[in-house]
Tab-separated table of C-alpha atoms and ligand atoms in Angstrom:
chain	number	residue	atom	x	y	z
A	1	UNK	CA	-14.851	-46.142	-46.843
A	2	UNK	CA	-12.737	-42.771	-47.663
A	3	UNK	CA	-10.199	-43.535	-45.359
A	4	UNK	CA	-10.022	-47.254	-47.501
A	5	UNK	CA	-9.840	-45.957	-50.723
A	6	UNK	CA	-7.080	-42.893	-49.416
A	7	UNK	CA	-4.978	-45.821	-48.216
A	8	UNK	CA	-5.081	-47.619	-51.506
A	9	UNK	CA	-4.258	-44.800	-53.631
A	10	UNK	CA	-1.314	-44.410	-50.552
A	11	UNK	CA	-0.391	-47.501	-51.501
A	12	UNK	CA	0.415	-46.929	-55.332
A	13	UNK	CA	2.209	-43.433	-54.705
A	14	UNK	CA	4.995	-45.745	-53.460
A	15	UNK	CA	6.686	-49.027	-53.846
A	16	UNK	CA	8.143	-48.829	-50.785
A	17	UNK	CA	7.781	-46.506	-47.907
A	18	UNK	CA	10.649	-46.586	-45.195
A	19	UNK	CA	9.218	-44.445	-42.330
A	20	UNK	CA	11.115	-44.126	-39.072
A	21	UNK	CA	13.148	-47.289	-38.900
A	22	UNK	CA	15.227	-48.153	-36.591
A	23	UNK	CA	16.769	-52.081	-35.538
A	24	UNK	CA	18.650	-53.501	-32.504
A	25	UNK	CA	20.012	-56.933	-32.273
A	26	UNK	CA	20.434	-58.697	-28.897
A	27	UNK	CA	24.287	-59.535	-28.756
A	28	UNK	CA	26.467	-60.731	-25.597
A	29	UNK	CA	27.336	-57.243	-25.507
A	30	UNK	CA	23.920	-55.844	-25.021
A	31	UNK	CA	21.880	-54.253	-26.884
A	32	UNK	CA	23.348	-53.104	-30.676
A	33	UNK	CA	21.474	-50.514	-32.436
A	34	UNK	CA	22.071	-50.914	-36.143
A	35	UNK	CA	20.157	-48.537	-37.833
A	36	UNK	CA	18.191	-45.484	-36.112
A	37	UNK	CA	15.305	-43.813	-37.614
A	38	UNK	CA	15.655	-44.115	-41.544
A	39	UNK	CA	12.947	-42.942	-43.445
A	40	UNK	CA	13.062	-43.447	-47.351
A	41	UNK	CA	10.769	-43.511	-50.045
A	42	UNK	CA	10.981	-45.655	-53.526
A	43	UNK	CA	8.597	-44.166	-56.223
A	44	UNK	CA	6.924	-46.196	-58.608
A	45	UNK	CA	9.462	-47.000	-61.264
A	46	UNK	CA	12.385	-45.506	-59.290
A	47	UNK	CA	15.734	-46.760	-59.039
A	48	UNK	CA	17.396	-45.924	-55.331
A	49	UNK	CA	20.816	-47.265	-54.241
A	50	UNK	CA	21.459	-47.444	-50.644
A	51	UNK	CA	25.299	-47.135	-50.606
A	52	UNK	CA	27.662	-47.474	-47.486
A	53	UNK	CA	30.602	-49.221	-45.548
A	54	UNK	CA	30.331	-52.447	-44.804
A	55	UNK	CA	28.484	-53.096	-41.758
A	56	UNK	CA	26.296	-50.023	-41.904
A	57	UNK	CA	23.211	-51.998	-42.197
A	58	UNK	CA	22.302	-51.359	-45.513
A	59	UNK	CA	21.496	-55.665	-45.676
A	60	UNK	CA	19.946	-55.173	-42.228
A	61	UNK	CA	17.644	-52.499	-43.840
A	62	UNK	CA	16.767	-54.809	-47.349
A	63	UNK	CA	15.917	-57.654	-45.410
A	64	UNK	CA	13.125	-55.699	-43.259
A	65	UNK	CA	11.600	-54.539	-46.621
A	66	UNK	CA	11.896	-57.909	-47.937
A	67	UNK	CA	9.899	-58.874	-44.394
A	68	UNK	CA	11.986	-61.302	-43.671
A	69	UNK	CA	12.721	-59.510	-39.961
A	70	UNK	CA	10.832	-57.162	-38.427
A	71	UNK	CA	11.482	-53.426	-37.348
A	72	UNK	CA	12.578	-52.666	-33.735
A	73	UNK	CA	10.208	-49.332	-34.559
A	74	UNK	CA	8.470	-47.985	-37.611
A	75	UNK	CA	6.840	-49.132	-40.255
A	76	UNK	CA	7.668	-50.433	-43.875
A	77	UNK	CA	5.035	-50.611	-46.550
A	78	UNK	CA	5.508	-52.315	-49.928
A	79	UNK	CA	3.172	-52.413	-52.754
A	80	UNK	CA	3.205	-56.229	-53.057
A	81	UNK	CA	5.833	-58.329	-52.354
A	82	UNK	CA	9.116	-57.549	-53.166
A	83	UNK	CA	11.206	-59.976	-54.990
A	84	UNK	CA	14.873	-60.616	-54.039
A	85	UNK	CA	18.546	-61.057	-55.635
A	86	UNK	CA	21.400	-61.188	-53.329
A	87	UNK	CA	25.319	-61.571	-53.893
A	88	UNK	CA	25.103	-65.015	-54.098
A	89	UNK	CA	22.746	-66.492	-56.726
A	90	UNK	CA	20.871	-69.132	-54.300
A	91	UNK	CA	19.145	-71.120	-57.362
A	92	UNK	CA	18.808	-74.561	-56.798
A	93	UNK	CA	21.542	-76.652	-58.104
A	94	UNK	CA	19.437	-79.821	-59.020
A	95	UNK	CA	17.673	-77.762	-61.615
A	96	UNK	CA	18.223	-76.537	-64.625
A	97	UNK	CA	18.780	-72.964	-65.626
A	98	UNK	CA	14.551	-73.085	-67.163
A	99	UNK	CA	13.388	-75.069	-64.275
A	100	UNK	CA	14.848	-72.572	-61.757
A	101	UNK	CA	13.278	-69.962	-63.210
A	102	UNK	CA	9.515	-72.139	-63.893
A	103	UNK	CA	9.711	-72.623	-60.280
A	104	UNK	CA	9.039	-68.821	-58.983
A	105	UNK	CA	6.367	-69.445	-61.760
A	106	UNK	CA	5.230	-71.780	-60.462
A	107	UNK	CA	5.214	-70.248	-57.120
A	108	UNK	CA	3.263	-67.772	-58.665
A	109	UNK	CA	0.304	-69.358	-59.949
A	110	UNK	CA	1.086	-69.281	-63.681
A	111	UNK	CA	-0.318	-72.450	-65.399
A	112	UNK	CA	1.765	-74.886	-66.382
A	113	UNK	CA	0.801	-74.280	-70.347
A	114	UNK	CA	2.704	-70.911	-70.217
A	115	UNK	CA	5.324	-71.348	-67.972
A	116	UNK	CA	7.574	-72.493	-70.677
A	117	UNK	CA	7.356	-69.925	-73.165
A	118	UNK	CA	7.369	-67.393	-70.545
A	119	UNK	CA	10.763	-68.723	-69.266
A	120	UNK	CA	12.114	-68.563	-72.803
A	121	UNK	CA	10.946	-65.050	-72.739
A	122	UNK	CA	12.614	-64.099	-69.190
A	123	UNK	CA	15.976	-66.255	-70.521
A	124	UNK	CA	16.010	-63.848	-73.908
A	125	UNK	CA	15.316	-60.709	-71.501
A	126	UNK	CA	18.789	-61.536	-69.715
A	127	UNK	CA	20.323	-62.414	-72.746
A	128	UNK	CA	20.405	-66.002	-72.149
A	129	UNK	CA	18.613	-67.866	-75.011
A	130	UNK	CA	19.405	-70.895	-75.519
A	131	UNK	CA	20.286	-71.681	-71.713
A	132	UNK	CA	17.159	-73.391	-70.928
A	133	UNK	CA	18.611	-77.011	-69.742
A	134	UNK	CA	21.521	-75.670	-68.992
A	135	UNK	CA	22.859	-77.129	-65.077
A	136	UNK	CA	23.289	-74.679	-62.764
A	137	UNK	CA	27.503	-75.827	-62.476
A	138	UNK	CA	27.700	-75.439	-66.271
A	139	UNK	CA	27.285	-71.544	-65.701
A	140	UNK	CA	29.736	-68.654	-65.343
A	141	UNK	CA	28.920	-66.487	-62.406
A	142	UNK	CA	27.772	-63.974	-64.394
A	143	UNK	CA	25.340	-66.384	-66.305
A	144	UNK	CA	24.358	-67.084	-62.779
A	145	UNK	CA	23.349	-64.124	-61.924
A	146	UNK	CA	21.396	-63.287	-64.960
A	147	UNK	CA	19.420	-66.626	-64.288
A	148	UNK	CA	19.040	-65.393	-60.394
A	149	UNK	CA	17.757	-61.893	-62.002
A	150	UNK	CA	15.387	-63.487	-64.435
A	151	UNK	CA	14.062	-65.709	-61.330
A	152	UNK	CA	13.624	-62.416	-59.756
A	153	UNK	CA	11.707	-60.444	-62.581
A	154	UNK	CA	9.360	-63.938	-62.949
A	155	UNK	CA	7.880	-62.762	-60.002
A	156	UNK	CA	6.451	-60.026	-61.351
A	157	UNK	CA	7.101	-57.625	-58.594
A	158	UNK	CA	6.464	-54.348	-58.531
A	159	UNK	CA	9.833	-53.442	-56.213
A	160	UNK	CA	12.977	-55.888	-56.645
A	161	UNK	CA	15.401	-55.851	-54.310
A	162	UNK	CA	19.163	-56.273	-54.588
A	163	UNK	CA	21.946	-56.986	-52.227
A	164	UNK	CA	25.123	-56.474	-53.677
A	165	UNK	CA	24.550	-58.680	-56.558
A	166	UNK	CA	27.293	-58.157	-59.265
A	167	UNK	CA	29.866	-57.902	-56.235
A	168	UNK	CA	31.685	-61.317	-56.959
A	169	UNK	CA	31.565	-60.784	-60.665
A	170	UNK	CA	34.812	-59.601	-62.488
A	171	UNK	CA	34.698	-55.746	-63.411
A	172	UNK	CA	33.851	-56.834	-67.358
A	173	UNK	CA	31.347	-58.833	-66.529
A	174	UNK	CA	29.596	-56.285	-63.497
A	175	UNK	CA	29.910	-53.706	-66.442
A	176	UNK	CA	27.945	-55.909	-68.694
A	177	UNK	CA	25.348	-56.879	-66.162
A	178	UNK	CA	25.167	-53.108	-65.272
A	179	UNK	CA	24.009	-52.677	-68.685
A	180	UNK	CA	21.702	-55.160	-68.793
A	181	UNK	CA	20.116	-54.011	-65.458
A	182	UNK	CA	19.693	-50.467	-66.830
A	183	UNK	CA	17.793	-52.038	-70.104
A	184	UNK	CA	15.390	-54.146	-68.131
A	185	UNK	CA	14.297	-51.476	-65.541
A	186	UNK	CA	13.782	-49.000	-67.997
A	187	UNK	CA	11.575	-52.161	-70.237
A	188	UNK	CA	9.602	-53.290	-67.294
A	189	UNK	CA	9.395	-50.096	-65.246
A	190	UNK	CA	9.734	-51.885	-62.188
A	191	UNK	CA	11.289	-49.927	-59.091
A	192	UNK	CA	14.488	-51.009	-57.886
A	193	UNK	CA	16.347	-50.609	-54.678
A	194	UNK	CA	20.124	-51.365	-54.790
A	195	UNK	CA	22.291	-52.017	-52.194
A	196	UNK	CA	26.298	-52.076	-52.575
A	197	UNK	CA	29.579	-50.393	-51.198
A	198	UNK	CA	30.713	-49.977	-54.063
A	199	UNK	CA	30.332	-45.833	-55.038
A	200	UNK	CA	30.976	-45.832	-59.195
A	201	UNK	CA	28.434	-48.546	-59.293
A	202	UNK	CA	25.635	-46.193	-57.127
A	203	UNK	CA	26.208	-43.578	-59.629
A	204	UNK	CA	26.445	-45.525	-63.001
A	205	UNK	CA	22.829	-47.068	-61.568
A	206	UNK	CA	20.636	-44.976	-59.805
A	207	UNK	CA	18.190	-41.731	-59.878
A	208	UNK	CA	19.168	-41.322	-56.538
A	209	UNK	CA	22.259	-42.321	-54.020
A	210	UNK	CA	21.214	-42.569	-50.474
A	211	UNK	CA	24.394	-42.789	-48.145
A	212	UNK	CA	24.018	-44.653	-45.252
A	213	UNK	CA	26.625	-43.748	-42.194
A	214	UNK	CA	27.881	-46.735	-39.798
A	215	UNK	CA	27.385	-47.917	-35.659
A	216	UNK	CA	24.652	-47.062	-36.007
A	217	UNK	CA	23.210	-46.842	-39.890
A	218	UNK	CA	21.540	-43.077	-40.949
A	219	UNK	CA	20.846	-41.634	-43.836
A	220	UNK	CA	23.965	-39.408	-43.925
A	221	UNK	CA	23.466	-37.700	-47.644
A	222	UNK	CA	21.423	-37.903	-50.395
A	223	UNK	CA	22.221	-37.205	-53.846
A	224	UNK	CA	20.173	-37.104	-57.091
A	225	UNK	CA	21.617	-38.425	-60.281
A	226	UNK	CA	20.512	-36.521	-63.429
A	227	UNK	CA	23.187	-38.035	-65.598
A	228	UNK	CA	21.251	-39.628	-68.527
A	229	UNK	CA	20.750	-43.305	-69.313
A	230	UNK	CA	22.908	-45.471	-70.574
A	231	UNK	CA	25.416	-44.277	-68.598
A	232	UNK	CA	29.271	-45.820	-68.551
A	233	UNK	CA	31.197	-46.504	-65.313
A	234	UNK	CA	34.455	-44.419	-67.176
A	235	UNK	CA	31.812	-41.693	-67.774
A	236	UNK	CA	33.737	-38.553	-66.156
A	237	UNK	CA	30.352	-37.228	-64.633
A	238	UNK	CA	29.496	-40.652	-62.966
A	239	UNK	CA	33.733	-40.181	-62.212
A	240	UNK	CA	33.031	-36.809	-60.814
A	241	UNK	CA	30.231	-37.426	-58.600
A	242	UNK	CA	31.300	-40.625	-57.644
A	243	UNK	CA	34.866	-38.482	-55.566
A	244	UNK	CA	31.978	-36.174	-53.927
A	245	UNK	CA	30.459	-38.496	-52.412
A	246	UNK	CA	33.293	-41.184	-51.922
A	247	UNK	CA	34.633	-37.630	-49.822
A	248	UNK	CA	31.562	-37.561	-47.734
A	249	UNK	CA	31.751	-41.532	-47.444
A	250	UNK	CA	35.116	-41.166	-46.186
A	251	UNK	CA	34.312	-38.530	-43.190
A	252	UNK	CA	31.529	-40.488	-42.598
A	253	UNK	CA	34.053	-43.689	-41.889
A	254	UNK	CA	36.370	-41.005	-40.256
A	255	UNK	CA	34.152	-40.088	-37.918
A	256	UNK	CA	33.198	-42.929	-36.588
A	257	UNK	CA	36.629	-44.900	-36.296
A	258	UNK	CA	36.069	-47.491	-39.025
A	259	UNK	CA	37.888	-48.699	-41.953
B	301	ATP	N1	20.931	-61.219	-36.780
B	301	ATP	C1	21.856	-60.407	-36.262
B	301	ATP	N2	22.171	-60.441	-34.961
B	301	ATP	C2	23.074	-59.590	-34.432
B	301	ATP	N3	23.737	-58.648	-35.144
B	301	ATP	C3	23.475	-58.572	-36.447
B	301	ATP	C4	22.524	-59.433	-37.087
B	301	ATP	N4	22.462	-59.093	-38.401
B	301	ATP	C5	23.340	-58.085	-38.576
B	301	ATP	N5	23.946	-57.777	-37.408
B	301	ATP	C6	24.927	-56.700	-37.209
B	301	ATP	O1	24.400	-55.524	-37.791
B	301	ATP	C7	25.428	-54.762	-38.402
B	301	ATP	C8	25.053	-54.479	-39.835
B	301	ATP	O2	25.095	-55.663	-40.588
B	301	ATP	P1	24.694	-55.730	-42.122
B	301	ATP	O3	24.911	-57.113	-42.587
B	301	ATP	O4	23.338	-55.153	-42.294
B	301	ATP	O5	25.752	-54.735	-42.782
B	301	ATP	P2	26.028	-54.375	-44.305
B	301	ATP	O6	25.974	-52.915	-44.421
B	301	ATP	O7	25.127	-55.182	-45.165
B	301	ATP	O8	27.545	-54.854	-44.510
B	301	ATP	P3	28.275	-55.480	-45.809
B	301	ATP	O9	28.567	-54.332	-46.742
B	301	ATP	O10	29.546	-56.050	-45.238
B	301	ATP	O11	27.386	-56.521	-46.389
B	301	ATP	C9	26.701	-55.557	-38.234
B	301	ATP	O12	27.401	-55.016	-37.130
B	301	ATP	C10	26.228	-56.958	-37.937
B	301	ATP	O13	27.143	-57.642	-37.127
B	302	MG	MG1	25.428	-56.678	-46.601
């Protein structure tokens, strides 16, 4: 019975808990190890970014918290199940902005009674009132995204995860959506963990930068951001911190032969 209840009060202390990871894939080459032994911890309410060159691993390492593969060794706990937003939107085209968005409602269990205001609420959240029957063609891709993010947050997770998701957007729009992103986590308090190569954008966002090194992924650096909230990306502390570590990313690359 003590060892339950420790567990469950385990369970709160984090929103996810990274401990020991490591992945291989079976290729005609043999066998590739992607990421070795990565431990990391999301607090309640924290926002991490896992930052690195492309093909570190860092969507490797989101889609094993998301469960959607499993760990070669370790173990990954969540506190519930994460919700997901990746570079491309994935809504369904053959519904509407709303209906997209009442689906993972749905999904949820929320009676059909509610489900409509509550979208209205989640559209006005992402600043998109008035988008309700809107088709999912008649959308810029940074309205896209902000349906795809309000999908997300209708899940009521306690951890959302993010690949890359402003990454095809134009900077104006990214810099907007930045924004936004920065409003809502600090409304809901839900934990976020961030995934991008893209170093100005770890710093404008996160508490704390975790730098991932390549073939295979480790956590190379970590870096706490006390900057305060709302930051800008033209902000010459995010500026400054973002050359430190864009100098570590760079041996990191160095080392290991990549580009
Ligand atoms: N299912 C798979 N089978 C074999 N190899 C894989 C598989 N998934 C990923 N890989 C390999 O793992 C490495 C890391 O891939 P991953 O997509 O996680 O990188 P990434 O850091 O997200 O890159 P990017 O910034 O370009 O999105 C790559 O070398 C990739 O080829
Ligand atoms: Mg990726």
């Amino acid at each position: 019975m003590a060892t339950t209840l420790a567990k469950a009060e385990e369970a709160v202390e984090h929103a996810a808990r990274i401990e020991h990871v490591s992945k291989s894939f079976t290729t005609p080459a043999g066998q590739q190890l992607v990421l070795d032994d990565i431990t990391v911890d999301v607090a309640p309410g924290e926002f991490v970014t896992l930052l690195g060159a492309s093909g570190c691993g860092k969507s490797t390492l989101l889609n094993l918290v998301a469960g959607l593969d499993r760990p070669t060794a370790g173990t990954i706990t969540t506190d519930g199940r994460p919700a997901l937003m990746f570079q491309e939107h994935a809504l369904f085209p053959w519904l509407t902005a709303g209906r997209n968005i009442e689906l993972a409602l749905r999904l949820r269990g929320v009676p059909k009674p509610e489900r409509r205001g509550r979208t209205e609420e989640l559209l006005e959240l992402v600043r998109l009132k008035g988008a309700y029957g809107k088709r999912v063609h008649e959308l810029s891709g940074g309205m896209r995204q902000r349906v795809a993010l309000a999908r997300a947050l209708a899940q009521e997770s306690n951890l959302l995860l993010m690949d890359e998701p402003f990454a095809a957007l134009d900077a104006i729009t990214r810099d907007l959506l930045h924004d936004e992103l920065t409003r809502i986590w600090a409304e809901t308090g839900v934990s976020v963990l961030f995934v991008t190569h893209n170093v100005r954008e770890a710093v404008r966002l996160a508490q704390r930068v975790i730098l991932l090194s390549s073939r295979p992924g480790r956590i190379a650096r970590e870096w706490t951001v006390g900057i305060p909230q709302p930051r800008r990306i033209e902000d010459a502390p995010v500026a400054e911190l973002s050359l430190e570590i864009t100098d570590v990313l760079r041996g990191e690359i160095r080392r290991h032969g990549q580009h």
